[in-house]
Structure formats: structure tokens, C-alpha cells
mmCIF file of C-alpha atoms in Angstrom:
data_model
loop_
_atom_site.group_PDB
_atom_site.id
_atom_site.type_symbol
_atom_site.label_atom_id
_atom_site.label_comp_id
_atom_site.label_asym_id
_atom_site.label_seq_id
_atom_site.Cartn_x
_atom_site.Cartn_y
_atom_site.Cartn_z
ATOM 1 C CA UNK J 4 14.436 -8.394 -27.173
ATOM 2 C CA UNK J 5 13.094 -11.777 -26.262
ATOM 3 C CA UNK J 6 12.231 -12.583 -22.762
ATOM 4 C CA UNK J 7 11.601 -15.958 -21.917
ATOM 5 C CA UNK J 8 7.974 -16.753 -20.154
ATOM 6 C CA UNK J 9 10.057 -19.306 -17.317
ATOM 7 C CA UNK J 10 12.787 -16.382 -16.608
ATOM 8 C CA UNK J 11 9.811 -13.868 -15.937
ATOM 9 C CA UNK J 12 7.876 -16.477 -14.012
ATOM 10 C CA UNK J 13 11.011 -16.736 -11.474
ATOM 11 C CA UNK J 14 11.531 -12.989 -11.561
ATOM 12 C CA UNK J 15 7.231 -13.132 -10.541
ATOM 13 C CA UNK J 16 7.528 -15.841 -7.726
ATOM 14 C CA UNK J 17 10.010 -13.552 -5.951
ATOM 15 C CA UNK J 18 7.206 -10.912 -5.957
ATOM 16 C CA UNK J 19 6.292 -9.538 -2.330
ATOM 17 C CA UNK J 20 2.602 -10.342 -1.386
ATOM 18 C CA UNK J 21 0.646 -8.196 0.827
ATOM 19 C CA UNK J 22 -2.174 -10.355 2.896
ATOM 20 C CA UNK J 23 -3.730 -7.268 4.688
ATOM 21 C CA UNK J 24 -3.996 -5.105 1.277
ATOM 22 C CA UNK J 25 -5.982 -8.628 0.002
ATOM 23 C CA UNK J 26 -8.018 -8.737 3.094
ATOM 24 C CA UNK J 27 -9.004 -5.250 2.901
ATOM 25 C CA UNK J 28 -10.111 -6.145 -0.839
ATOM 26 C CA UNK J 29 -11.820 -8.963 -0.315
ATOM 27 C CA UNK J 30 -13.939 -7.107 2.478
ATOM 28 C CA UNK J 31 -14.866 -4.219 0.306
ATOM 29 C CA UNK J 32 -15.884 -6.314 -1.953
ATOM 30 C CA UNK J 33 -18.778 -7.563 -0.147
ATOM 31 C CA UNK J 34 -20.828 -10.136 -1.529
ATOM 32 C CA UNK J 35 -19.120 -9.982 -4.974
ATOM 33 C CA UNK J 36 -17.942 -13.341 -4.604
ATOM 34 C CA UNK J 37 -15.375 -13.999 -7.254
ATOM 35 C CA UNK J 38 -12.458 -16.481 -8.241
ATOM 36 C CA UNK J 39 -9.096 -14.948 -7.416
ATOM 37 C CA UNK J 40 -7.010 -17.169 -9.550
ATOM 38 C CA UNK J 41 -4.425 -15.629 -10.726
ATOM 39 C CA UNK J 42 -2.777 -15.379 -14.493
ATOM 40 C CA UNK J 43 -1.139 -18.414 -16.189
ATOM 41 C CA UNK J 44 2.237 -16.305 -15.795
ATOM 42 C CA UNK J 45 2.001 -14.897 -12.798
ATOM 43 C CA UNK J 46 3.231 -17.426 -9.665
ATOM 44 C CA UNK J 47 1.791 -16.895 -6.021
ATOM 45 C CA UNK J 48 4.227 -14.504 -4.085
ATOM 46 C CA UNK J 49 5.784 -15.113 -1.039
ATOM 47 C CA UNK J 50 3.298 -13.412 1.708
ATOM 48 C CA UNK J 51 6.125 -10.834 3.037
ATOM 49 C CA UNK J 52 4.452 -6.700 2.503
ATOM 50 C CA UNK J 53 6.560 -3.863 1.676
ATOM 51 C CA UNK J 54 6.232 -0.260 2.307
ATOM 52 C CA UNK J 55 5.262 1.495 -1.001
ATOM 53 C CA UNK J 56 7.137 4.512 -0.195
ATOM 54 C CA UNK J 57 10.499 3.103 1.494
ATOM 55 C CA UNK J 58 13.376 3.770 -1.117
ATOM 56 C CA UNK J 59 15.173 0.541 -2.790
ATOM 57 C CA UNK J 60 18.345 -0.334 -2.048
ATOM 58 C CA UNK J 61 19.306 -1.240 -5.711
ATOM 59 C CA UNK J 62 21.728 1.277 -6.692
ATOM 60 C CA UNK J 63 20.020 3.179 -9.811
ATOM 61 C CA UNK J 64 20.951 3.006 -13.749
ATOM 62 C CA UNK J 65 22.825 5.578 -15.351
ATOM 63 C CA UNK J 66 21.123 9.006 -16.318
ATOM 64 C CA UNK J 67 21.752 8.416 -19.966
ATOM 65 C CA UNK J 68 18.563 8.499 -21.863
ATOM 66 C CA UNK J 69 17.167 5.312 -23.329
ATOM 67 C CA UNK J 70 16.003 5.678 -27.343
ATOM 68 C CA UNK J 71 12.121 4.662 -27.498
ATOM 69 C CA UNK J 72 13.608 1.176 -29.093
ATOM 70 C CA UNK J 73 15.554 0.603 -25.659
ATOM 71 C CA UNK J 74 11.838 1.947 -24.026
ATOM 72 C CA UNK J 75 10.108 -0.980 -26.096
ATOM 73 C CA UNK J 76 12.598 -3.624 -24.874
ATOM 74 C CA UNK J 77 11.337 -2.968 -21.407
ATOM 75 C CA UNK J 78 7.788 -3.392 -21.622
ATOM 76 C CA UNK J 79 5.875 -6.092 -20.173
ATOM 77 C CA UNK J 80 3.887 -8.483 -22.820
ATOM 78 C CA UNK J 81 1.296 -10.647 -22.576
ATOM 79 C CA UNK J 82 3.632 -13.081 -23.092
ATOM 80 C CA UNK J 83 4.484 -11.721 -19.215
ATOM 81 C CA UNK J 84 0.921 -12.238 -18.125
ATOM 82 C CA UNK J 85 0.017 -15.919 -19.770
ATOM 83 C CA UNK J 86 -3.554 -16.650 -20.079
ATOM 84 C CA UNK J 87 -6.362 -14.666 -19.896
ATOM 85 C CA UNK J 88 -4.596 -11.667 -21.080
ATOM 86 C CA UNK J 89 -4.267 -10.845 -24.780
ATOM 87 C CA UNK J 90 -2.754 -7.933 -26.758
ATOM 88 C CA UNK J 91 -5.649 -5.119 -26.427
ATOM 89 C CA UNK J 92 -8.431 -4.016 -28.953
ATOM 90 C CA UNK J 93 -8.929 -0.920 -27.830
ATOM 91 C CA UNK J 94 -10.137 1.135 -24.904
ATOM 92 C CA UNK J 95 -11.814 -0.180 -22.359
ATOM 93 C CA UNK J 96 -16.133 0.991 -22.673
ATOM 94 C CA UNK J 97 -15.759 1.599 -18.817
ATOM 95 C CA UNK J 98 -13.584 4.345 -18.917
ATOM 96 C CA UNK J 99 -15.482 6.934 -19.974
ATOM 97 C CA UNK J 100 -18.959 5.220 -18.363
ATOM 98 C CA UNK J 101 -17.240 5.802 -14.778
ATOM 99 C CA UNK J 102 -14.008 7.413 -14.644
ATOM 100 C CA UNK J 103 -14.825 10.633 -16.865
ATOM 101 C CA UNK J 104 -16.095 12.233 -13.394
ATOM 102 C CA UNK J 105 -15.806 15.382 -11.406
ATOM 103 C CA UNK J 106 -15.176 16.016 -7.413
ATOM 104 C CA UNK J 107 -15.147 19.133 -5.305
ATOM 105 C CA UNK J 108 -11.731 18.565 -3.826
ATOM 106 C CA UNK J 109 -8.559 19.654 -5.693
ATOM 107 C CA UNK J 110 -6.814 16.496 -4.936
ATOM 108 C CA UNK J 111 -9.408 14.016 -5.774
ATOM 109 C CA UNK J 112 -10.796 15.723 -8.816
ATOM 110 C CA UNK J 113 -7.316 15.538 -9.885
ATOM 111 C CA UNK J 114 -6.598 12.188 -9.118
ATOM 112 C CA UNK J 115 -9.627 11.087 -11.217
ATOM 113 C CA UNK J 116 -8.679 12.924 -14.064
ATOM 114 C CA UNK J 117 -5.137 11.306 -14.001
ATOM 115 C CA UNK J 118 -6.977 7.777 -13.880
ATOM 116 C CA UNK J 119 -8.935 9.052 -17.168
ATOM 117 C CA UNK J 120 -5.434 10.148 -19.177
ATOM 118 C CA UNK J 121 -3.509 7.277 -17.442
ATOM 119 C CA UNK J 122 -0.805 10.238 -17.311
ATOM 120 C CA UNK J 123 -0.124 11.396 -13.450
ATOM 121 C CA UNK J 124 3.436 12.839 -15.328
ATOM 122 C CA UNK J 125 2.018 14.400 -18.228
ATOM 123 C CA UNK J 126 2.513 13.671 -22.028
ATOM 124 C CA UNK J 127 6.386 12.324 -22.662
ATOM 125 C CA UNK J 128 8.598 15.042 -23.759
ATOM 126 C CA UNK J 129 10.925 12.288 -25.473
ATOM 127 C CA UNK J 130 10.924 8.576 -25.832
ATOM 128 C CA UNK J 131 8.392 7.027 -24.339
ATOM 129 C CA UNK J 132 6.917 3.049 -24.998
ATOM 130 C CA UNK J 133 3.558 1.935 -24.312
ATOM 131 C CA UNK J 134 1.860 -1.658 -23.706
ATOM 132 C CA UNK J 135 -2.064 -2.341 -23.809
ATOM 133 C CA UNK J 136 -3.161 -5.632 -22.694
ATOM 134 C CA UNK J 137 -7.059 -6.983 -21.970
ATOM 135 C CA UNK J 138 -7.987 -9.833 -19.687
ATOM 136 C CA UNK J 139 -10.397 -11.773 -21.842
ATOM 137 C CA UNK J 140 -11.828 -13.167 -19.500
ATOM 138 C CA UNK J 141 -13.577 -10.282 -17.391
ATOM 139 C CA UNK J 142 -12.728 -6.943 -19.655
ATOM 140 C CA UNK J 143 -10.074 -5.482 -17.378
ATOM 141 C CA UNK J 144 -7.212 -3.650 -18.603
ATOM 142 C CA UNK J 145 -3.753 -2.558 -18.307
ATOM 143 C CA UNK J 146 -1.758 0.196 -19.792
ATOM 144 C CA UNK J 147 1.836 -0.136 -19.191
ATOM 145 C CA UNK J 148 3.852 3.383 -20.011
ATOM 146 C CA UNK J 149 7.620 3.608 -19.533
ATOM 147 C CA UNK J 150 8.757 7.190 -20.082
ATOM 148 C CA UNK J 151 11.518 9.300 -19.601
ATOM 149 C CA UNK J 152 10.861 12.297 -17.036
ATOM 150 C CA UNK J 153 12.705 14.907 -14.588
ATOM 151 C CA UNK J 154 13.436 13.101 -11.890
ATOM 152 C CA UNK J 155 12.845 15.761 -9.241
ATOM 153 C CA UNK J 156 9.070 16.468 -11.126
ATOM 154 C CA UNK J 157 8.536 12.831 -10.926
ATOM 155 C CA UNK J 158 9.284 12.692 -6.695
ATOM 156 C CA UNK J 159 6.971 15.409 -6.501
ATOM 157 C CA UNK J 160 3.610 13.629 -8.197
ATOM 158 C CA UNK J 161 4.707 10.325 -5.709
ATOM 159 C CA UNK J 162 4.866 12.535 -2.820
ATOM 160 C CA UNK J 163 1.388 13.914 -3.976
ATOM 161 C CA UNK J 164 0.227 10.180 -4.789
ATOM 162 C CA UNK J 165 1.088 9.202 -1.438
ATOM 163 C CA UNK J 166 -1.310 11.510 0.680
ATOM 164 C CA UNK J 167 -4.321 10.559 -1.421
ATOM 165 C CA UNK J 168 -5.205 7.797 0.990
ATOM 166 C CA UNK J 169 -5.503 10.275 3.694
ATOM 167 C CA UNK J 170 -6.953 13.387 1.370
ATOM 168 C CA UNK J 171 -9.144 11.215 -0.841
ATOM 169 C CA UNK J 172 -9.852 8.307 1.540
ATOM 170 C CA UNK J 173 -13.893 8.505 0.909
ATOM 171 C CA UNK J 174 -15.512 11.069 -1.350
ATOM 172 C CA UNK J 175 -18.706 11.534 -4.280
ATOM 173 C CA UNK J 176 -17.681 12.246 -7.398
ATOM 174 C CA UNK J 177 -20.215 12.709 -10.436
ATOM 175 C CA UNK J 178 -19.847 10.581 -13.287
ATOM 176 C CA UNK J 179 -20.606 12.860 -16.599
ATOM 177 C CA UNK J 180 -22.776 9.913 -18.042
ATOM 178 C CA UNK J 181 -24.522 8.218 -15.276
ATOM 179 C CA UNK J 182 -24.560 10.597 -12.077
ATOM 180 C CA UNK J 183 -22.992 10.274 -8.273
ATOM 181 C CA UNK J 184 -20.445 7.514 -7.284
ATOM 182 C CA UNK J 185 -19.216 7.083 -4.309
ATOM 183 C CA UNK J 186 -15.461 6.798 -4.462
ATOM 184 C CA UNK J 187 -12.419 5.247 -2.073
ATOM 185 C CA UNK J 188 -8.524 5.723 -2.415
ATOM 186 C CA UNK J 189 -6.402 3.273 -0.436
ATOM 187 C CA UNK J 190 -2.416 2.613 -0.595
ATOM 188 C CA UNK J 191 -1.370 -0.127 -2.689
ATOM 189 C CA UNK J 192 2.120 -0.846 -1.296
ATOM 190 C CA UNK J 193 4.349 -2.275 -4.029
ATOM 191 C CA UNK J 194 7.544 -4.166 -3.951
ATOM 192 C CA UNK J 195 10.999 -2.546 -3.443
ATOM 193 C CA UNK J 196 11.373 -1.374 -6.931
ATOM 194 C CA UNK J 197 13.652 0.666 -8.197
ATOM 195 C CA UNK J 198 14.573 3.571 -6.881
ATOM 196 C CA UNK J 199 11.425 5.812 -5.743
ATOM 197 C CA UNK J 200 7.791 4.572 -6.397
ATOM 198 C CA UNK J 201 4.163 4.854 -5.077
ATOM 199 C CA UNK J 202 0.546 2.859 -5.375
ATOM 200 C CA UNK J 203 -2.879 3.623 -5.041
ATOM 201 C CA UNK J 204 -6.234 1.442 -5.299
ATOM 202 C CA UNK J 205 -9.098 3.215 -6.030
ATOM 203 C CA UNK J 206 -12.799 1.608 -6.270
ATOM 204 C CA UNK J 207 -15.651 3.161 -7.294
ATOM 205 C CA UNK J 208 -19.335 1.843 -6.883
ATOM 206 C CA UNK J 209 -22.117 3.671 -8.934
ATOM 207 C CA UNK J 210 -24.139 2.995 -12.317
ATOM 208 C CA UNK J 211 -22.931 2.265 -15.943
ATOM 209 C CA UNK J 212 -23.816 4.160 -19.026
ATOM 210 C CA UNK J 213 -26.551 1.757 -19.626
ATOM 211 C CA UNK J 214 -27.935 2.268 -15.744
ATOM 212 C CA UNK J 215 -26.969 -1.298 -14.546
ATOM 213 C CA UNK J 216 -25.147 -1.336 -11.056
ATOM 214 C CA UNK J 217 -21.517 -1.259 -11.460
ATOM 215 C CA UNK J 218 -18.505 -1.550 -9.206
ATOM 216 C CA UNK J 219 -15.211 -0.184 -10.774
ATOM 217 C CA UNK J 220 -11.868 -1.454 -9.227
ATOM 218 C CA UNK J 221 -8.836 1.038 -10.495
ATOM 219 C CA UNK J 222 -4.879 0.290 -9.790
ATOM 220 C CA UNK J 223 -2.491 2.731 -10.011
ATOM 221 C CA UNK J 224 1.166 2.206 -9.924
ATOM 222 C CA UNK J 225 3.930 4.422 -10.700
ATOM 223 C CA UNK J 226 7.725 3.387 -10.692
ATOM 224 C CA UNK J 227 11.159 5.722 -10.701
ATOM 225 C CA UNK J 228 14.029 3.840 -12.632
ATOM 226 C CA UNK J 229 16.837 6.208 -12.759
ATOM 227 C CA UNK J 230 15.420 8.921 -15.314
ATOM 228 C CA UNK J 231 12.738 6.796 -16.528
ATOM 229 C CA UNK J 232 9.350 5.808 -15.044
ATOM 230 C CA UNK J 233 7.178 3.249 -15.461
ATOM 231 C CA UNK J 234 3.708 4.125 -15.054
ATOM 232 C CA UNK J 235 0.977 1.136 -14.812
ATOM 233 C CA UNK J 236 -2.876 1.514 -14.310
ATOM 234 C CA UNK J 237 -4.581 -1.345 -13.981
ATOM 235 C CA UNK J 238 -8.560 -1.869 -13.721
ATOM 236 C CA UNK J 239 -11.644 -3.188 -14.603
ATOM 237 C CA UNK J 240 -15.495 -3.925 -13.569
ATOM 238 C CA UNK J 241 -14.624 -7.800 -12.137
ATOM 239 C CA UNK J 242 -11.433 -8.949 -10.452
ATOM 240 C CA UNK J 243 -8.935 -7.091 -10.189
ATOM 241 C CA UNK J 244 -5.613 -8.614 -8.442
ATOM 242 C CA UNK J 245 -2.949 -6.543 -6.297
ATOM 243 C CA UNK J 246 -0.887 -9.694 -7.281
ATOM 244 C CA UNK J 247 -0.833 -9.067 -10.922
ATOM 245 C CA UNK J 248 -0.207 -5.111 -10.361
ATOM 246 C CA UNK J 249 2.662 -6.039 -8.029
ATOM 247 C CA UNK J 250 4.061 -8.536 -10.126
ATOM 248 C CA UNK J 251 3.981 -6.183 -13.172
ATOM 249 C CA UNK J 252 5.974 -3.229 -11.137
ATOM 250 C CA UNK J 253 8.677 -5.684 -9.693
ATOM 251 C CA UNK J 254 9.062 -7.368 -13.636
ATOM 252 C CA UNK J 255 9.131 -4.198 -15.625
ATOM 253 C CA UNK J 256 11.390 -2.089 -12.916
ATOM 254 C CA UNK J 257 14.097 -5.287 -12.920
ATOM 255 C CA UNK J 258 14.080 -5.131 -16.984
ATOM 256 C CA UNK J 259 14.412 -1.682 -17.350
ATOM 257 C CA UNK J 260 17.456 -1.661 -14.985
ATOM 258 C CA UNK J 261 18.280 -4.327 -17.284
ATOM 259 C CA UNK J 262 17.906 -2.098 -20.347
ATOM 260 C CA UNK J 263 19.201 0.423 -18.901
ATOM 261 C CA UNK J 264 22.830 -1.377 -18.119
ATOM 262 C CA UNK J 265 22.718 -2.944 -21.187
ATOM 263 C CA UNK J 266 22.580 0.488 -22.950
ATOM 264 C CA UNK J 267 25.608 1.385 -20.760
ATOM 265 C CA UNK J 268 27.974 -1.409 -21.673
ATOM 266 C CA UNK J 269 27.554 -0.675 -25.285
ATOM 267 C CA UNK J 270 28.522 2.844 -24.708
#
């Protein structure tokens, strides 16, 4: 399936914008003074916020299972994105540099090692479709997963997503390669997509492998579409923009409903 860049850059411009989440950013951020321009393909939202854990009023797609083709068909390209971002080559080197760490709490250890698999649901069972896309211009990354999974499991790891900011808000974790970081979790409210979904932003500030200072900005966003879920992490060492994150969940959830009642008709 083809999807034209100007259709996706309306669906984009109707993407909800969240000032305070930005405002927050920016002030963590400190004196990292960086550009916040955003991609080629993605358009500046309207600045209205919506609660990441309100459910949509969209009425769901049918329970039948998409084939990993369908799955495919409703992935977000870099076609999506526009400039900087560019089919990946691999792994980001930051990954295992900051994110292969350990906590004391349960909840946070756990919530690092799900940023390390980029799987808060687990390996697929069936079907599943994955995208890998690198900003070229400051090495962050974003895996895009759209897999089918029980929808009562998948309520379950929300629900647990959504009390991170409270459980996790500020802890240490230590990095296997380069020692102690000190770690946040925030919400990252997302649009009203589909039909159950939750967001966290999670920075951490420590050392690289190679002992240089490093400040780690990690999104995760995770997306109930009927039976399937879309599962996005999104992060890097430089800028790293709600807008793109928020953009990405509201595209990919409209064209897997999309998928999803175009698989129906031909049944």
C-alpha cells in the first residue's frame, strides 16, 4: 500500500499538541540549548492536550486478525517522517551504553528492561510488522511494532504503564557499562487514539561507554487498535520531539483502523 506524503501530512496537522509536556521538556533540559524544528513531514499541531489514558470515542475494528502483509500496510515510513529520517542501519550504539541498566525497584527495573527489548507485550505470538527509522541528523531512533495481542493482557501492561510516573518518578539505576544514572519517568499524554493507549517519557543523565557526559531522552508509546497494538519507542542522545511521537501514534492508529476495515470489506 501506497500512502501519499500530503494525505499523512493532513492526517499530522490534526495532531493534538501538548504545551505543558514541551515546557516541562524544555526545562529539564537545562542548558542543552537545541533547535526544535520539527521533521519535513511532520506539520505543527494545533496546541489542544489530551489525556493519555481517556478512552477514544472511535468505535474499534473488527477482532479478525490481520495477516503480517495487512501488519506491513500499517506501518509508518520514512516517507511519513520527511527529512532527517532515513530507513535505519542498525541499532542504535546508545542502547546498550545506557539503557542495559539495573534498579532496585520492581517497577522501574522493569520498565528499563522493556525500553532495552522495545517489547512491554512480549515477543508476537502471530503476525507482527516492524519499522526502524534513524534521524540522520542527531542519531535518534524509532522502532515502530504493530502486533497482534490479547486484548485484556494488553489493558493490563497500560494500566501498569500508567503508574510509572508516580512509582518511577525519580530513581538511580546502574548502567552495566558506565555506572549510576540518575533516571526520571514522566506521562507523555498522546492523542485520542484508538481505543485504549498509554505514554511515558523517560530521560536519563549519566556517562557513555566511552566516559563522555551523556543525556539520554527515551519515548515510549503504546497504542490498542482493536486486537492489534502498536507499540512505538522513540529516543536518542539530542532532540527528541513529543511532536513527532504524537504524530506517529495518531498516523499509525488511523491507518491501522484503516487496514483493519479494509480487511473487513473484502471478507
Amino acid at each position: 500500500m501506497t500512502h501519499a506524503p500530503a494525505a499523512a501530512r493532513t492526517l499530522l496537522a490534526a495532531v493534538l499538541s501538548v504545551t505543558a509536556l514541551l515546557t516541562a521538556v524544555a526545562c529539564m533540559a537545562g542548558d542543552r540549548d537545541v533547535p526544535r524544528a520539527l521533521p519535513a513531514g511532520v506539520s505543527e499541531p494545533p496546541s489542544v492536550s489530551a489525556p493519555a489514558a481517556s478512552p477514544a470515542a472511535r468505535p474499534s475494528p473488527s477482532a479478525q486478525a490481520l495477516s503480517e502483509e495487512q501488519l506491513r500496510a500499517a506501518l509508518i515510513t520514512e516517507t511519513d517522517l520527511g527529512e532527517p529520517w532515513t530507513a535505519s542501519r542498525g541499532a542504535a550504539t546508545w542502547r546498550d551504553g545506557m539503557l542495559k541498566a539495573k534498579a532496585e525497584n520492581a517497577d522501574c527495573h522493569r520498565l528499563l528492561d522493556v525500553l532495552y527489548t522495545e517489547e512491554p507485550f512480549g515477543p508476537p505470538a502471530g503476525p507482527s510488522a516492524t519499522a526502524l527509522l534513524d534521524d540522520a541528523s542527531n542519531d535518534s531512533q524509532l522502532r515502530y511494532q504493530v502486533a497482534a495481542y490479547p486484548s485484556a493482557d494488553v489493558d493490563r501492561v497500560l494500566d501498569w504503564m500508567r503508574t510509572l510516573p508516580e512509582k518511577c518518578e525519580r530513581f538511580e539505576a546502574t548502567a552495566t557499562r558506565a555506572g549510576a544514572r540518575l533516571v526520571e519517568v514522566m506521562e507523555l499524554p498522546l492523542p485520542e487514539a484508538g481505543d485504549a493507549r498509554a505514554g511515558l517519557l523517560l530521560t536519563m543523565t549519566g556517562e557513555a561507554s566511552g566516559g563522555v557526559p551523556a543525556y539520554l531522552t527515551v519515548h515510549l508509546a503504546a497504542v490498542r487498535v482493536g486486537e492489534d497494538t502498536i507499540t512505538l519507542t522513540h529516543g536518542g542522545l539530542g532532540p527528541v520531539l513529543p511532536e513527532v511521537t504524537q504524530a506517529m501514534t495518531q498516523l499509525g492508529a488511523d491507518r491501522l483502523a484503516d487496514v483493519g476495515r479494509q480487511a473487513r470489506v473484502r471478507v
